[in-house]
Amino acid sequence: MRAARRVAESGFYHVVTRGNGKQIIFESDDDRAAFVRLLRECTNAEGVSVVAWCLMDNHVHIILLDPDGRISEVMRTLLTRYANRFNARTGHVGHVFQERFYSEAIESDRQLLAVVRYVHLNPEKGGLCAADKYRWSSYSEYVGNESAQLARTEIVLDMLQGAEGFISLIRESEDACAYVPRFELMDEADALTVATDALLAAGLCAPGDVKGLSKPRRNKAIVVLSELGFSIRRIERVTGVGRGTIAYVLRQERETRSEE
């Protein structure tokens, strides 16, 4: 049984949805524009507000204000409509997105600002370009360079005294407004569900069976969970693999990527 999603008393949520098996979900700017249009339509239909957003190649970050508990309806309709369009256009057969989207309740102003910063820095952290140069996020809306507003930027801008405050927030040091998605804070049942979905989507196995995999597949499972946001401690708990082994695998992975 899936763990129930945590309800935010504030109404704010950080939502992440990923391509099934890490597949690319946006192959062109037309795809991205279609997703933004559908996001606008689906949130408007359910009385939900977009606060910030960022489209990466194989995943999406959205901050939503959902005072009436309509987040599941919004995401189900959005992902179904986009997947149908994507499959019809590309001839792809099967799931486009992972079965379950991730949502984190945001319960304080400080947490909201931290998540806003995290979302807009995704292109930078992913090695694409500086946050202010990336087209497919709400950054330009926050600094007033976008006439067709999707995000309700006034919620955050009022907290920061305008666009200059937003720019300062994005450029702050990591320690000034640090944020890590709630994977490390979620309860064990929900963490196990998220880990299971990710590993099965990657063609692997349930977390409890990772220890019995061949070394290459075991290492792949560890990397999958790390990229999902799980800490070494969390990976150890859900898989039973020792933290020394996990640390070694992730160190080797970083070294391999640095050489590419």
Coordinates of C-alpha atoms in Angstrom, one line a residue:
M1 CA 0.0 0.0 0.0
R2 CA 1.3 3.5 -0.9
A3 CA 1.9 5.9 1.9
A4 CA -0.5 8.9 1.8
R5 CA 0.8 12.1 0.6
R6 CA 1.5 14.7 3.3
V7 CA -1.0 17.6 3.3
A8 CA 0.6 21.0 3.6
E9 CA -1.2 23.3 6.0
S10 CA 0.2 26.2 4.0
G11 CA -1.1 24.8 0.7
F12 CA 2.4 25.0 -1.0
Y13 CA 4.0 21.9 -2.5
H14 CA 7.2 21.1 -4.4
V15 CA 6.3 18.6 -7.1
V16 CA 8.7 16.6 -9.2
T17 CA 7.8 14.2 -12.0
R18 CA 10.4 12.2 -14.0
G19 CA 10.5 10.3 -17.3
N20 CA 10.0 6.6 -16.9
G21 CA 13.4 5.0 -16.6
K22 CA 15.0 8.4 -16.9
Q23 CA 13.8 8.7 -20.5
I24 CA 13.8 12.1 -22.2
I25 CA 10.3 13.7 -21.9
F26 CA 11.1 16.9 -23.9
E27 CA 12.7 16.4 -27.3
S28 CA 12.1 19.9 -28.6
D29 CA 11.0 23.3 -27.6
D30 CA 7.6 22.5 -29.1
D31 CA 7.3 19.7 -26.5
R32 CA 8.3 22.1 -23.7
A33 CA 5.8 24.8 -24.9
A34 CA 3.1 22.2 -25.0
F35 CA 3.8 21.1 -21.4
V36 CA 3.7 24.7 -20.2
R37 CA 0.4 25.3 -22.0
L38 CA -1.1 22.1 -20.5
L39 CA 0.2 23.1 -17.0
R40 CA -1.5 26.4 -17.3
E41 CA -4.8 24.8 -18.4
C42 CA -4.8 22.0 -15.8
T43 CA -4.0 24.3 -12.9
N44 CA -6.5 26.9 -13.9
A45 CA -9.2 24.2 -14.2
E46 CA -8.6 23.1 -10.7
G47 CA -8.1 26.4 -9.0
V48 CA -4.4 25.6 -8.3
S49 CA -1.6 28.3 -8.8
V50 CA 1.8 27.7 -10.2
V51 CA 4.4 29.6 -8.0
A52 CA 7.6 28.5 -9.9
W53 CA 8.6 25.9 -12.5
C54 CA 11.5 24.5 -14.3
L55 CA 11.6 21.9 -17.2
M56 CA 14.7 19.7 -17.5
D57 CA 15.2 17.1 -20.2
N58 CA 13.9 14.2 -18.3
H59 CA 12.1 15.7 -15.3
V60 CA 10.1 18.7 -14.1
H61 CA 10.0 20.8 -11.0
I62 CA 6.9 22.7 -10.1
I63 CA 5.9 24.6 -7.0
L64 CA 2.2 24.7 -6.6
L65 CA -0.2 26.6 -4.3
D66 CA -3.1 24.1 -3.8
P67 CA -5.4 25.3 -1.0
D68 CA -8.2 22.9 -1.8
G69 CA -6.4 19.6 -2.2
R70 CA -6.5 19.3 -6.0
I71 CA -2.9 18.4 -6.6
S72 CA -3.5 14.8 -7.6
E73 CA -6.2 15.8 -10.1
V74 CA -4.0 18.4 -11.6
M75 CA -1.0 16.1 -12.0
R76 CA -3.0 13.1 -13.3
T77 CA -4.7 15.2 -16.0
L78 CA -1.5 17.1 -16.9
L79 CA 0.7 14.0 -17.2
T80 CA -1.9 12.0 -19.1
R81 CA -2.6 14.7 -21.6
Y82 CA 1.1 15.3 -22.2
A83 CA 1.9 11.6 -22.4
N84 CA -0.8 11.1 -25.0
R85 CA 0.5 14.0 -27.1
F86 CA 4.1 12.7 -26.7
N87 CA 3.3 9.2 -27.7
A88 CA 1.1 10.3 -30.7
R89 CA 3.9 12.5 -32.0
T90 CA 6.8 10.2 -31.5
G91 CA 5.3 6.8 -31.9
H92 CA 6.5 5.9 -28.4
V93 CA 4.5 3.1 -26.7
G94 CA 4.1 2.8 -23.0
H95 CA 4.5 5.0 -19.9
V96 CA 6.2 8.4 -20.5
F97 CA 6.4 9.3 -16.8
Q98 CA 7.3 7.3 -13.7
E99 CA 4.1 6.0 -12.1
R100 CA 4.1 8.3 -9.1
F101 CA 5.0 11.9 -8.9
Y102 CA 6.9 13.2 -5.9
S103 CA 5.4 15.9 -3.7
E104 CA 6.8 17.7 -0.7
A105 CA 4.7 19.8 1.7
I106 CA 6.2 23.3 2.2
E107 CA 5.4 24.6 5.6
S108 CA 7.3 27.9 6.2
D109 CA 8.4 31.0 4.3
R110 CA 12.0 30.1 4.7
Q111 CA 11.4 26.6 3.2
L112 CA 9.4 28.2 0.3
L113 CA 12.2 30.5 -0.5
A114 CA 14.7 27.7 -0.4
V115 CA 12.7 25.6 -2.7
V116 CA 12.2 28.5 -5.1
R117 CA 16.0 28.9 -5.2
Y118 CA 16.6 25.2 -5.7
V119 CA 14.1 24.9 -8.6
H120 CA 15.6 27.8 -10.5
L121 CA 19.2 26.6 -10.0
N122 CA 18.4 23.2 -11.5
P123 CA 19.8 24.1 -15.0
E124 CA 23.0 25.4 -13.4
K125 CA 23.5 22.4 -11.2
G126 CA 22.8 20.2 -14.2
G127 CA 25.5 21.8 -16.2
L128 CA 23.3 23.4 -18.8
C129 CA 23.7 27.1 -18.3
A130 CA 23.4 29.9 -15.7
A131 CA 19.9 30.1 -14.1
D132 CA 19.3 33.5 -15.6
K133 CA 20.1 32.3 -19.1
Y134 CA 17.8 29.3 -19.0
R135 CA 14.6 29.7 -21.1
W136 CA 12.4 26.9 -19.7
S137 CA 11.9 28.1 -16.1
S138 CA 10.0 30.9 -14.4
Y139 CA 13.2 32.9 -13.8
S140 CA 12.4 35.4 -16.5
E141 CA 8.9 35.8 -15.1
Y142 CA 10.4 36.7 -11.7
V143 CA 12.7 39.4 -13.1
G144 CA 10.0 40.9 -15.3
N145 CA 11.2 39.8 -18.7
E146 CA 8.2 37.6 -19.6
S147 CA 4.8 39.1 -20.5
A148 CA 2.9 35.8 -20.6
Q149 CA 3.0 35.0 -16.9
L150 CA 2.4 31.4 -15.8
A151 CA 3.7 31.7 -12.2
R152 CA 2.2 33.8 -9.5
T153 CA 5.4 35.6 -8.8
E154 CA 3.9 38.2 -6.5
I155 CA 3.8 35.6 -3.7
V156 CA 7.5 35.3 -3.5
L157 CA 8.4 38.8 -4.8
D158 CA 6.4 40.4 -2.0
M159 CA 8.5 38.4 0.5
L160 CA 11.8 39.5 -1.2
Q161 CA 10.8 43.2 -1.9
G162 CA 10.9 42.7 -5.6
A163 CA 13.0 41.3 -8.5
E164 CA 16.3 42.5 -7.0
G165 CA 15.6 40.5 -3.9
F166 CA 14.8 37.4 -6.1
I167 CA 18.1 37.8 -7.9
S168 CA 20.0 38.0 -4.7
L169 CA 18.2 34.9 -3.4
I170 CA 19.3 32.9 -6.4
R171 CA 22.9 34.1 -6.1
E172 CA 23.2 33.5 -2.3
S173 CA 25.8 31.0 -1.0
E174 CA 24.5 27.5 -0.5
D175 CA 24.6 27.8 3.2
A176 CA 22.5 30.9 3.2
C177 CA 19.4 29.1 2.0
A178 CA 20.2 25.5 1.9
Y179 CA 17.6 23.0 0.7
V180 CA 17.5 19.3 0.1
P181 CA 14.3 17.6 -1.1
R182 CA 12.4 15.7 1.5
F183 CA 13.6 12.2 0.5
E184 CA 15.8 12.2 3.6
L185 CA 13.0 13.4 5.8
M186 CA 10.1 11.2 4.5
D187 CA 9.0 8.3 6.5
E188 CA 10.4 4.8 5.8
A189 CA 7.2 3.5 4.1
D190 CA 7.2 6.4 1.6
A191 CA 10.9 6.2 1.1
L192 CA 10.6 2.5 0.3
T193 CA 7.8 3.2 -2.2
V194 CA 9.8 5.9 -4.0
A195 CA 12.9 3.7 -4.1
T196 CA 10.9 0.7 -5.4
D197 CA 9.3 2.8 -8.2
A198 CA 12.7 4.2 -9.3
L199 CA 14.5 0.9 -9.3
L200 CA 11.8 -1.0 -11.1
A201 CA 11.6 1.8 -13.7
A202 CA 15.3 1.4 -14.2
G203 CA 14.8 -2.3 -14.9
L204 CA 16.3 -3.5 -11.6
C205 CA 14.5 -4.9 -8.6
A206 CA 12.9 -4.1 -5.3
P207 CA 15.3 -2.3 -2.8
G208 CA 15.5 -5.4 -0.5
D209 CA 16.9 -7.5 -3.4
V210 CA 19.7 -5.1 -4.3
K211 CA 22.3 -6.8 -2.2
G212 CA 21.9 -10.0 -4.2
L213 CA 22.4 -8.4 -7.6
S214 CA 25.6 -8.7 -9.6
K215 CA 28.1 -6.0 -8.8
P216 CA 27.4 -3.9 -11.9
R217 CA 23.6 -4.0 -11.4
R218 CA 24.0 -3.4 -7.6
N219 CA 26.2 -0.3 -8.4
K220 CA 23.6 0.9 -10.9
A221 CA 20.9 0.6 -8.3
I222 CA 23.0 2.6 -5.8
V223 CA 23.6 5.4 -8.4
V224 CA 19.9 5.5 -9.3
L225 CA 18.9 6.1 -5.7
S226 CA 21.6 8.6 -5.2
E227 CA 20.5 10.6 -8.3
L228 CA 17.0 10.4 -6.9
G229 CA 18.2 12.4 -3.9
F230 CA 18.7 9.6 -1.3
S231 CA 21.6 10.1 1.1
I232 CA 24.2 7.3 1.7
R233 CA 22.4 6.6 5.0
R234 CA 19.0 6.3 3.4
I235 CA 20.4 4.0 0.6
E236 CA 21.8 1.8 3.3
R237 CA 18.5 1.6 5.1
V238 CA 16.4 0.7 2.1
T239 CA 18.9 -1.7 0.4
G240 CA 20.9 -3.2 3.3
V241 CA 24.1 -2.5 1.4
G242 CA 26.9 -1.2 3.7
R243 CA 27.6 2.5 3.7
G244 CA 31.3 2.0 2.9
T245 CA 30.3 0.1 -0.3
I246 CA 27.8 2.8 -1.2
A247 CA 30.3 5.6 -0.6
Y248 CA 32.9 3.8 -2.7
V249 CA 30.5 3.2 -5.6
L250 CA 29.4 6.9 -5.6
R251 CA 33.0 8.1 -5.5
Q252 CA 33.9 5.9 -8.4
E253 CA 30.8 7.2 -10.3
R254 CA 31.9 10.9 -9.7
E255 CA 35.4 10.1 -10.8
T256 CA 34.2 8.4 -14.0
R257 CA 31.9 11.4 -14.9
S258 CA 34.7 13.9 -14.2
E259 CA 36.9 12.1 -16.8
E260 CA 34.2 12.2 -19.5

